[in-house]
PDB file of C-alpha atoms in Angstrom:
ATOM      1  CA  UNK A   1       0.000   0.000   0.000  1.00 83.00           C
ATOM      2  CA  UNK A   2       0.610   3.683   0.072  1.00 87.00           C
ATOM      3  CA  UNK A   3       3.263   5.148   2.518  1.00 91.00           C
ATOM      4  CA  UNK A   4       5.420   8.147   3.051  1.00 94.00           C
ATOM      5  CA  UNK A   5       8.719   7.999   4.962  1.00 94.00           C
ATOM      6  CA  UNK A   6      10.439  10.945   6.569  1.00 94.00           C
ATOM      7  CA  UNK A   7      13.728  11.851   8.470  1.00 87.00           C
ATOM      8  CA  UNK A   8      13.399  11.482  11.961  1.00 82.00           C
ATOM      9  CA  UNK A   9      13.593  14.804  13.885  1.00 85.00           C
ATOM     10  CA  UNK A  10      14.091  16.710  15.975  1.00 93.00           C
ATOM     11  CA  UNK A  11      15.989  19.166  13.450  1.00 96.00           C
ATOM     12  CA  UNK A  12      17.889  21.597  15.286  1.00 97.00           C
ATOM     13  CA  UNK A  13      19.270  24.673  13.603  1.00 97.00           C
ATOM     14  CA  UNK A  14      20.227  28.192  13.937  1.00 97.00           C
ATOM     15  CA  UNK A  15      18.378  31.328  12.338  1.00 97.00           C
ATOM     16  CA  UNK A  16      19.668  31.591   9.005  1.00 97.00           C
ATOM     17  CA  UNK A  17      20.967  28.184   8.348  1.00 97.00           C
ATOM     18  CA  UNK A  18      19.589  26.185   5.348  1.00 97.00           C
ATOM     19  CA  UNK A  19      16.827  23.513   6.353  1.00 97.00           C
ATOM     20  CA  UNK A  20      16.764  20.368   4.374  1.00 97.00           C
ATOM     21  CA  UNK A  21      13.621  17.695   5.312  1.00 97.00           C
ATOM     22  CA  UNK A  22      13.892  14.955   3.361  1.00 96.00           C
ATOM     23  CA  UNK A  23      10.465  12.897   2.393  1.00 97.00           C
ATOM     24  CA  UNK A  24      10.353   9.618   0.528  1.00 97.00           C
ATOM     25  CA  UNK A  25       7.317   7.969  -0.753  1.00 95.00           C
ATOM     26  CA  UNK A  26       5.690   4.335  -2.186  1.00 93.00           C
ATOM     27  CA  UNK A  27       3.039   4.938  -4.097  1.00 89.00           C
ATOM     28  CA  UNK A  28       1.234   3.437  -7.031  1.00 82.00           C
ATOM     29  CA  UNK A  29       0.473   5.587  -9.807  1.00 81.00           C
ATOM     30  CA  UNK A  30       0.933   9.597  -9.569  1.00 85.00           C
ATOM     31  CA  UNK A  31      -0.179  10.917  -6.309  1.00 90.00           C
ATOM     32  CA  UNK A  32      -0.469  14.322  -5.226  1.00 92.00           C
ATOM     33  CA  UNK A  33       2.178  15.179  -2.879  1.00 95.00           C
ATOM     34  CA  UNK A  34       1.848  18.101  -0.008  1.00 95.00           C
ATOM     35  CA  UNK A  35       3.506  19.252   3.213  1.00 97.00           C
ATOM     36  CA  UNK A  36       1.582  20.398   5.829  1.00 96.00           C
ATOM     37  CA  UNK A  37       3.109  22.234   9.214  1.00 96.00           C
ATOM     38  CA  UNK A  38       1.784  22.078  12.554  1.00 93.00           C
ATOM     39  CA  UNK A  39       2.897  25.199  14.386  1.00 94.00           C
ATOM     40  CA  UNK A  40       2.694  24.688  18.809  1.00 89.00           C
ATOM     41  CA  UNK A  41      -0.924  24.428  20.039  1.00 86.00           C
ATOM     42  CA  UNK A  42      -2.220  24.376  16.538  1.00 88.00           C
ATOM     43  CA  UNK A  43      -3.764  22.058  13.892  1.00 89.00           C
ATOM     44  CA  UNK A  44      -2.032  21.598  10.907  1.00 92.00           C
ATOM     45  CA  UNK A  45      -2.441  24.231   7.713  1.00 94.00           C
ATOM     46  CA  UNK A  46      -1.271  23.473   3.880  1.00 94.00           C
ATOM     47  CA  UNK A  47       2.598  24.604   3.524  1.00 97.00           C
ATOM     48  CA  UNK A  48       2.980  23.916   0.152  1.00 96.00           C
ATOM     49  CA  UNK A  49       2.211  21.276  -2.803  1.00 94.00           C
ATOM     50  CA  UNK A  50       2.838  19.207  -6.213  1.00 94.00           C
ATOM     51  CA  UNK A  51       0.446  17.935  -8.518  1.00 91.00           C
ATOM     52  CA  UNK A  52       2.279  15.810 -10.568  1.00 90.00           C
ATOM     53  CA  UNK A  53       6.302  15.002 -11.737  1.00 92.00           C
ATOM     54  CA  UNK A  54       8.730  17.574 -11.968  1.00 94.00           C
ATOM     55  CA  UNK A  55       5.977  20.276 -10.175  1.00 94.00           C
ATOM     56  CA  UNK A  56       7.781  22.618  -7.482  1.00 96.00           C
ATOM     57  CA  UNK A  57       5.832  23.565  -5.027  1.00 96.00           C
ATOM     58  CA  UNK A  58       6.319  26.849  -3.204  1.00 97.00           C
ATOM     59  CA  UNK A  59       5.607  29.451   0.117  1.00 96.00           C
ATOM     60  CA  UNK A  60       7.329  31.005   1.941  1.00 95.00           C
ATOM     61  CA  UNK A  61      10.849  30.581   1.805  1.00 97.00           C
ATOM     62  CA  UNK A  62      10.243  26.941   1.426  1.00 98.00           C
ATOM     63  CA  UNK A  63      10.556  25.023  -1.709  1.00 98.00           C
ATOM     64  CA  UNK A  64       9.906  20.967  -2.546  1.00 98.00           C
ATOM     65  CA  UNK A  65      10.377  19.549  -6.028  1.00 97.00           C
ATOM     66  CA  UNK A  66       7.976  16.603  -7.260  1.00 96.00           C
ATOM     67  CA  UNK A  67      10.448  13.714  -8.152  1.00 95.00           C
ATOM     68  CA  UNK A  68       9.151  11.196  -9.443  1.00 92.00           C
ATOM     69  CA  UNK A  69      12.389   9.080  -9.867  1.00 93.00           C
ATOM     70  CA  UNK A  70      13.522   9.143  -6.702  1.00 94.00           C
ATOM     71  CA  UNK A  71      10.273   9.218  -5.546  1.00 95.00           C
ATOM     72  CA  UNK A  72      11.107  12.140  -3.386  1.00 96.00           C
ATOM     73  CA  UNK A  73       9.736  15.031  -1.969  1.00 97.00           C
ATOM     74  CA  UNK A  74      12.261  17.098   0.115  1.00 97.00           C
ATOM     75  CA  UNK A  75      11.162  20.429   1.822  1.00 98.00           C
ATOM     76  CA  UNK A  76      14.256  23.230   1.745  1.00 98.00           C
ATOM     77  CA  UNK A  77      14.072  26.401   2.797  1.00 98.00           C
ATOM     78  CA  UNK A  78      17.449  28.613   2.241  1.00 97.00           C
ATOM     79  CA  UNK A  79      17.575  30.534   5.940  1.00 96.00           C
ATOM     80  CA  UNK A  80      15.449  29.279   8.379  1.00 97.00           C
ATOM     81  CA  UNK A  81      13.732  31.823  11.280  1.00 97.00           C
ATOM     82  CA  UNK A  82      12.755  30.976  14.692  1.00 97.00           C
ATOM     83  CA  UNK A  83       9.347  31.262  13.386  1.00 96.00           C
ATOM     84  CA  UNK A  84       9.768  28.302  11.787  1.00 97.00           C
ATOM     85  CA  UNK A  85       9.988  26.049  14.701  1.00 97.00           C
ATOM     86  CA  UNK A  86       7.045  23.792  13.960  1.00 96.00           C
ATOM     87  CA  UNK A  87       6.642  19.963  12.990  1.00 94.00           C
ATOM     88  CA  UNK A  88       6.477  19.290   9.455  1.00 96.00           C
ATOM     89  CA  UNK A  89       4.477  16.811   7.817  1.00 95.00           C
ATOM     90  CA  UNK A  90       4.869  15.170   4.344  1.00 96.00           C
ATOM     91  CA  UNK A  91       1.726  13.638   2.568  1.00 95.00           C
ATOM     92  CA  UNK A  92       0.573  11.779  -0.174  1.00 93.00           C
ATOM     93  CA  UNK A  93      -3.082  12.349  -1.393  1.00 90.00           C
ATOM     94  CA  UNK A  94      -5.326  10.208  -3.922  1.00 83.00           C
ATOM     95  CA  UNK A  95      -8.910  10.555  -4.943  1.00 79.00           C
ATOM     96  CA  UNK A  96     -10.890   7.562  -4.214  1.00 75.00           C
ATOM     97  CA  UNK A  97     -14.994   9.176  -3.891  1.00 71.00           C
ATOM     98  CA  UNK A  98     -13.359  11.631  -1.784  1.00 72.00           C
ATOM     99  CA  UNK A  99      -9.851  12.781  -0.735  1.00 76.00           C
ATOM    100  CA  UNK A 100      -7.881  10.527   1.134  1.00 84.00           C
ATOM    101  CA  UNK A 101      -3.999  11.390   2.433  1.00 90.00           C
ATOM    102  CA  UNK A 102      -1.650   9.179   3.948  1.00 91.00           C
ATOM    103  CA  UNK A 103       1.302  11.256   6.127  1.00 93.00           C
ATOM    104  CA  UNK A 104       4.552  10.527   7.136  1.00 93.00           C
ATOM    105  CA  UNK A 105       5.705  10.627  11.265  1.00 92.00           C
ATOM    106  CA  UNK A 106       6.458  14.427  11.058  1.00 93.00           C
ATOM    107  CA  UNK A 107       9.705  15.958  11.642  1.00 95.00           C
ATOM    108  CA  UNK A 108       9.916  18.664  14.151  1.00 95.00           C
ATOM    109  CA  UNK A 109      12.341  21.765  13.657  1.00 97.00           C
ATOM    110  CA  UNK A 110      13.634  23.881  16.295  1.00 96.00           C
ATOM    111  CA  UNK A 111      15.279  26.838  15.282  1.00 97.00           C
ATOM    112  CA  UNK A 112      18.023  28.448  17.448  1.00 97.00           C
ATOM    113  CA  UNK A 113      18.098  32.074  17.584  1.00 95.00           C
TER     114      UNK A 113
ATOM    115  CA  UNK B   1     -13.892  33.344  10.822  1.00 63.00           C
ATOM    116  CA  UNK B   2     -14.138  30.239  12.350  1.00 74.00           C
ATOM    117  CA  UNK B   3     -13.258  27.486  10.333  1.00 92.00           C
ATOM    118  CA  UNK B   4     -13.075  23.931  12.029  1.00 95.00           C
ATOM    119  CA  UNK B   5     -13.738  24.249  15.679  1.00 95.00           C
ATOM    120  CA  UNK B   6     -13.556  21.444  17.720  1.00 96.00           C
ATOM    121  CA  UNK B   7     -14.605  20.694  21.523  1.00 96.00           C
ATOM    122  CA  UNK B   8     -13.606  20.274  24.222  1.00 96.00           C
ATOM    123  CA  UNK B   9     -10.014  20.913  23.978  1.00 95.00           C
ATOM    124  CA  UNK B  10      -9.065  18.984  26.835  1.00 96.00           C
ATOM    125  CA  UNK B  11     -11.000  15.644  28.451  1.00 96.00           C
ATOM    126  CA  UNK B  12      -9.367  12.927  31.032  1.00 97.00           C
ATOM    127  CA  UNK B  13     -11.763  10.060  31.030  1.00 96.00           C
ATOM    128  CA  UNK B  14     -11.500   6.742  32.787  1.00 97.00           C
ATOM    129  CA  UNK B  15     -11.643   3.336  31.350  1.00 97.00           C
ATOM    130  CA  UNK B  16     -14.883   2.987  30.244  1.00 97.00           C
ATOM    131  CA  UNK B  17     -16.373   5.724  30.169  1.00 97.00           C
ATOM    132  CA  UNK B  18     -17.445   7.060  26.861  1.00 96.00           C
ATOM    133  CA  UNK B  19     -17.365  10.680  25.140  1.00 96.00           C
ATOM    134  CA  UNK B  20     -17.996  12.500  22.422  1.00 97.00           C
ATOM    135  CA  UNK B  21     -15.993  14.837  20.393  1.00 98.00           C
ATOM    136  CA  UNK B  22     -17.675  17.609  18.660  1.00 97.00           C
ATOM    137  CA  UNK B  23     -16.613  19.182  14.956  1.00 97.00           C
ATOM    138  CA  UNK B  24     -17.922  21.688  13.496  1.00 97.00           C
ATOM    139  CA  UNK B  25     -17.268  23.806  10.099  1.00 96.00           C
ATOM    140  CA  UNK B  26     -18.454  27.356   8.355  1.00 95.00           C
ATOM    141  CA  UNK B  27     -16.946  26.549   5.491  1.00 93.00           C
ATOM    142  CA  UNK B  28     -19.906  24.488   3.632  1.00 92.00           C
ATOM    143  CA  UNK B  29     -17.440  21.498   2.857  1.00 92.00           C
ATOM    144  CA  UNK B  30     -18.840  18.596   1.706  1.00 91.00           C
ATOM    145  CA  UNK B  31     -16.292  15.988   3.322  1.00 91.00           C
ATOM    146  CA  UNK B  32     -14.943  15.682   6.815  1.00 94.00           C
ATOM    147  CA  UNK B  33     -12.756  13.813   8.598  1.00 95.00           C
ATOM    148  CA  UNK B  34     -11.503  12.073  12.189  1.00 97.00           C
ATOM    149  CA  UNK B  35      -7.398  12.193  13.010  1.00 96.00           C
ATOM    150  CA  UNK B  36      -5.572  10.995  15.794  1.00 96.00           C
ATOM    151  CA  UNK B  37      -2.095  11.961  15.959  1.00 93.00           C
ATOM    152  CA  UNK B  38       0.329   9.950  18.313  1.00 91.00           C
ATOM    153  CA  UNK B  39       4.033  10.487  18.848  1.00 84.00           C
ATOM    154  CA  UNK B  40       6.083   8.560  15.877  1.00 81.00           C
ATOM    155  CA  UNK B  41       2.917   7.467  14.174  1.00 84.00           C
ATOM    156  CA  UNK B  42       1.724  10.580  12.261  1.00 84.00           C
ATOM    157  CA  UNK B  43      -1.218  11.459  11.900  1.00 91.00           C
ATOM    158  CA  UNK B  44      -3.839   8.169  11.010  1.00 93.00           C
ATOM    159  CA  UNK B  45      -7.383   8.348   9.418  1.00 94.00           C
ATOM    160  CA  UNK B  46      -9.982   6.833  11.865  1.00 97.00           C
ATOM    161  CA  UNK B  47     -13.155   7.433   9.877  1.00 96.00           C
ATOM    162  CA  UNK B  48     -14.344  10.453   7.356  1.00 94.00           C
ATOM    163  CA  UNK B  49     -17.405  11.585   5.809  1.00 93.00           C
ATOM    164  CA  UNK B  50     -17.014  12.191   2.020  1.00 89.00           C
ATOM    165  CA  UNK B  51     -20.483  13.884   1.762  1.00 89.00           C
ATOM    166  CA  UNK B  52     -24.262  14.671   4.357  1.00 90.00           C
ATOM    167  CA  UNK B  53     -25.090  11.013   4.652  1.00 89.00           C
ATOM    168  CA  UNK B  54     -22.313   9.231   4.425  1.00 93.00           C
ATOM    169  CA  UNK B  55     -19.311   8.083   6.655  1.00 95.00           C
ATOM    170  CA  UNK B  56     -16.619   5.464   6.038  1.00 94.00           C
ATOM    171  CA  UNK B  57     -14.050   3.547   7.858  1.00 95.00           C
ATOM    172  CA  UNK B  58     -10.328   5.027   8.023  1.00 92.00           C
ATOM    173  CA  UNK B  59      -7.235   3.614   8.914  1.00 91.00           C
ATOM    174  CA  UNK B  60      -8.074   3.059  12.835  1.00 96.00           C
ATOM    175  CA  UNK B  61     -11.888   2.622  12.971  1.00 97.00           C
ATOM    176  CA  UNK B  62     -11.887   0.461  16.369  1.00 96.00           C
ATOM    177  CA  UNK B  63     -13.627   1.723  18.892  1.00 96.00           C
ATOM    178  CA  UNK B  64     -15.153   4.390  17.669  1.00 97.00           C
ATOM    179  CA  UNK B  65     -18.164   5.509  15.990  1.00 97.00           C
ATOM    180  CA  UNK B  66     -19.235   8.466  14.084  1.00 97.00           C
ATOM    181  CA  UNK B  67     -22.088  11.107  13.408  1.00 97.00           C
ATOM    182  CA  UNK B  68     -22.544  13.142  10.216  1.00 96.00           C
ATOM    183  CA  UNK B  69     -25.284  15.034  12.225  1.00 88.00           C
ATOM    184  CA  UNK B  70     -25.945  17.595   8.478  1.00 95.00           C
ATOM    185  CA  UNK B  71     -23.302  19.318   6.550  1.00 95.00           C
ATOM    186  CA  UNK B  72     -21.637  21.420   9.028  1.00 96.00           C
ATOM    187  CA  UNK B  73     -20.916  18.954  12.205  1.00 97.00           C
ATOM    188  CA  UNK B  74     -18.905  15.481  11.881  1.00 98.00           C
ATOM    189  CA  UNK B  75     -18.679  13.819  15.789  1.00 98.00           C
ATOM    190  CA  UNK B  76     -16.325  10.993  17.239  1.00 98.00           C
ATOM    191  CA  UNK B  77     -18.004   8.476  19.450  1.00 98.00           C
ATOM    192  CA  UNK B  78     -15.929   6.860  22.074  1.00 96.00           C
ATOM    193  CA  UNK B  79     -18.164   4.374  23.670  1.00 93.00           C
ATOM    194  CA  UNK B  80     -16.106   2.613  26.017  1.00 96.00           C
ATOM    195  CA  UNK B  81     -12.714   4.666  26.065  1.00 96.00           C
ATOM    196  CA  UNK B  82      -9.348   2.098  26.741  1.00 97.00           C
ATOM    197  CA  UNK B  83      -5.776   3.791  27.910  1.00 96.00           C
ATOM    198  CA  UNK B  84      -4.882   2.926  24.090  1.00 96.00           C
ATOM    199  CA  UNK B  85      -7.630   5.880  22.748  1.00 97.00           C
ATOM    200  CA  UNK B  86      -5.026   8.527  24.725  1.00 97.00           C
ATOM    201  CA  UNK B  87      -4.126  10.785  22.209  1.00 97.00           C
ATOM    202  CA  UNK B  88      -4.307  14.470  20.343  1.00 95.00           C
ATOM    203  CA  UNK B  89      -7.823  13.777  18.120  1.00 97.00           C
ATOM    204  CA  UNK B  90      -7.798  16.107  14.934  1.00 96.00           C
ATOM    205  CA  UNK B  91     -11.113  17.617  13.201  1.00 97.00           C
ATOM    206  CA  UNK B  92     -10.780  18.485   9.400  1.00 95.00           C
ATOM    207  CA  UNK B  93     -12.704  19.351   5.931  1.00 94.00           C
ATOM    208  CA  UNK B  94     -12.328  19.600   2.561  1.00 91.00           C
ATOM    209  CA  UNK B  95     -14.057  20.338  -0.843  1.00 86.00           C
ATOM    210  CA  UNK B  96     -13.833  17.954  -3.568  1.00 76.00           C
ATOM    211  CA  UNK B  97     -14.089  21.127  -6.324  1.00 76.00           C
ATOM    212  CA  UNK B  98     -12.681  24.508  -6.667  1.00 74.00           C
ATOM    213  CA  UNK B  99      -9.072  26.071  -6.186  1.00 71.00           C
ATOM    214  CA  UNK B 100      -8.459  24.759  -2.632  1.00 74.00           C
ATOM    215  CA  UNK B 101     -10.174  21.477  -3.925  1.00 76.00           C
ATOM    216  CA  UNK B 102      -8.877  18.406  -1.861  1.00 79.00           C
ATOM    217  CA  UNK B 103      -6.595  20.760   1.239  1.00 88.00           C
ATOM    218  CA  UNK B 104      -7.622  19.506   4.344  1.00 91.00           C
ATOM    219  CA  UNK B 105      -8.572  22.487   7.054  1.00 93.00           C
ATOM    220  CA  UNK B 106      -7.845  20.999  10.171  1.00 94.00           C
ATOM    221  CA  UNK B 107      -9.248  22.520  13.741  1.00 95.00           C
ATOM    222  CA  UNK B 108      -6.951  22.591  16.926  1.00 93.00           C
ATOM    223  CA  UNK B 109      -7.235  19.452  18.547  1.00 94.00           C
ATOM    224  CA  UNK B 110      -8.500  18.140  21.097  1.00 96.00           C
ATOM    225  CA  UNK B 111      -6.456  16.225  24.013  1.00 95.00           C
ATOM    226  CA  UNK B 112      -7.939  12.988  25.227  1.00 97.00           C
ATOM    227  CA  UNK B 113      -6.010  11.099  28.233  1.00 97.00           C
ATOM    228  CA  UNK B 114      -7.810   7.754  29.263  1.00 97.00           C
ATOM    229  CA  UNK B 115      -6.352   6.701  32.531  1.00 96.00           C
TER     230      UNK B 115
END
């Protein structure tokens, strides 16, 4: 079946440095692939997302590329802010009568000031 | 502008004892869904709603049951809660057409310990 695999966190960096989250997935087929960030005390809200191979996805500083053959997904952002402390979740998506996603573990970042 | 509100926040039950967790969306979405989100698991579909009417099973249906009470409100029976149902229980909705078609909207959370 579907899965997605991420690095295990916590991710610890200082403001400024580059972020690199890396997100594998087994899928059949092309599913949509998203990341979704879950800021302290909060639900989780749409970072970012790719339709289908080679898409990039962008906001906010942070940037994943659709790769279909690696079948990656790796969130980067080029200088991380304490703002962006948060746990970040990769996701798969297919449409089956309605949406249905399957996520990865989540990776939590701590950023240093 | 509410969104997905979800109550209570916070609930400590005792083995077998049963609750109910309420949902609740302004955004006239057709599906909804149930979450539970445990440390190194993610988060895991327990049952959704893809339309008024309907429900299905998830990923983790055991022990619970669920309510698509009309299109706004989606609730999560627990009808005899077990030390395993401790966890962060997660609310969210989404519309099948348009430009946000298919991103989830999630509400806060709501913290369940079953001692």
């Amino acid at each position: 079946g579907d899965s997605v695999t991420q690095m295990e966190g916590p991710v610890t960096l200082s403001e400024e440095a580059f972020l690199t989250i890396n997100c594998t997935y087994t899928a059949t087929g092309y599913p949509s692939l998203f990341w979704y960030v879950q800021y302290p005390g909060e639900g989780l809200q749409l970072l970012l997302k790719a339709t289908k191979a080679d898409d990039k996805g962008s906001n906010k500083g942070f940037e994943a590329t659709y790769r279909k053959e690696t079948t990656s997904f790796h969130l980067e952002k080029g200088s991380v802010q304490v703002s962006d402390s948060a746990v970040y979740f990769c996701a798969l998506r297919r449409f089956s009568g309605t949406y249905k996603y399957i996520f990865g573990t989540g990776t939590r970042l701590k950023v240093l000031a | 502008n509410a969104g997905v509100t979800q109550t209570p926040k916070f609930q400590v039950l005792k083995t077998g004892q049963s609750m109910t967790l309420q949902c609740a969306q302004d955004m006239n979405h057709n599906s909804m869904y149930w979450y539970r989100q445990d440390p190194g698991m993610g988060l895991r579909l327990i049952y959704y709603s893809a339309s008024e009417g309907t429900t299905d099973k998830g990923e983790v249906p055991n022990g619970y049951n669920v309510s698509r009470l009309n299109k706004r409100e989606f609730s999560l029976r627990l009808e005899s809660a077990a030390p395993s149902q401790t966890s962060v229980y997660f609310c969210a909705s989404s519309e099948v057409q348009g430009v946000a078609a298919g991103e989830l909207f999630f509400g806060e959370g709501s913290r369940l310990t079953v001692l």
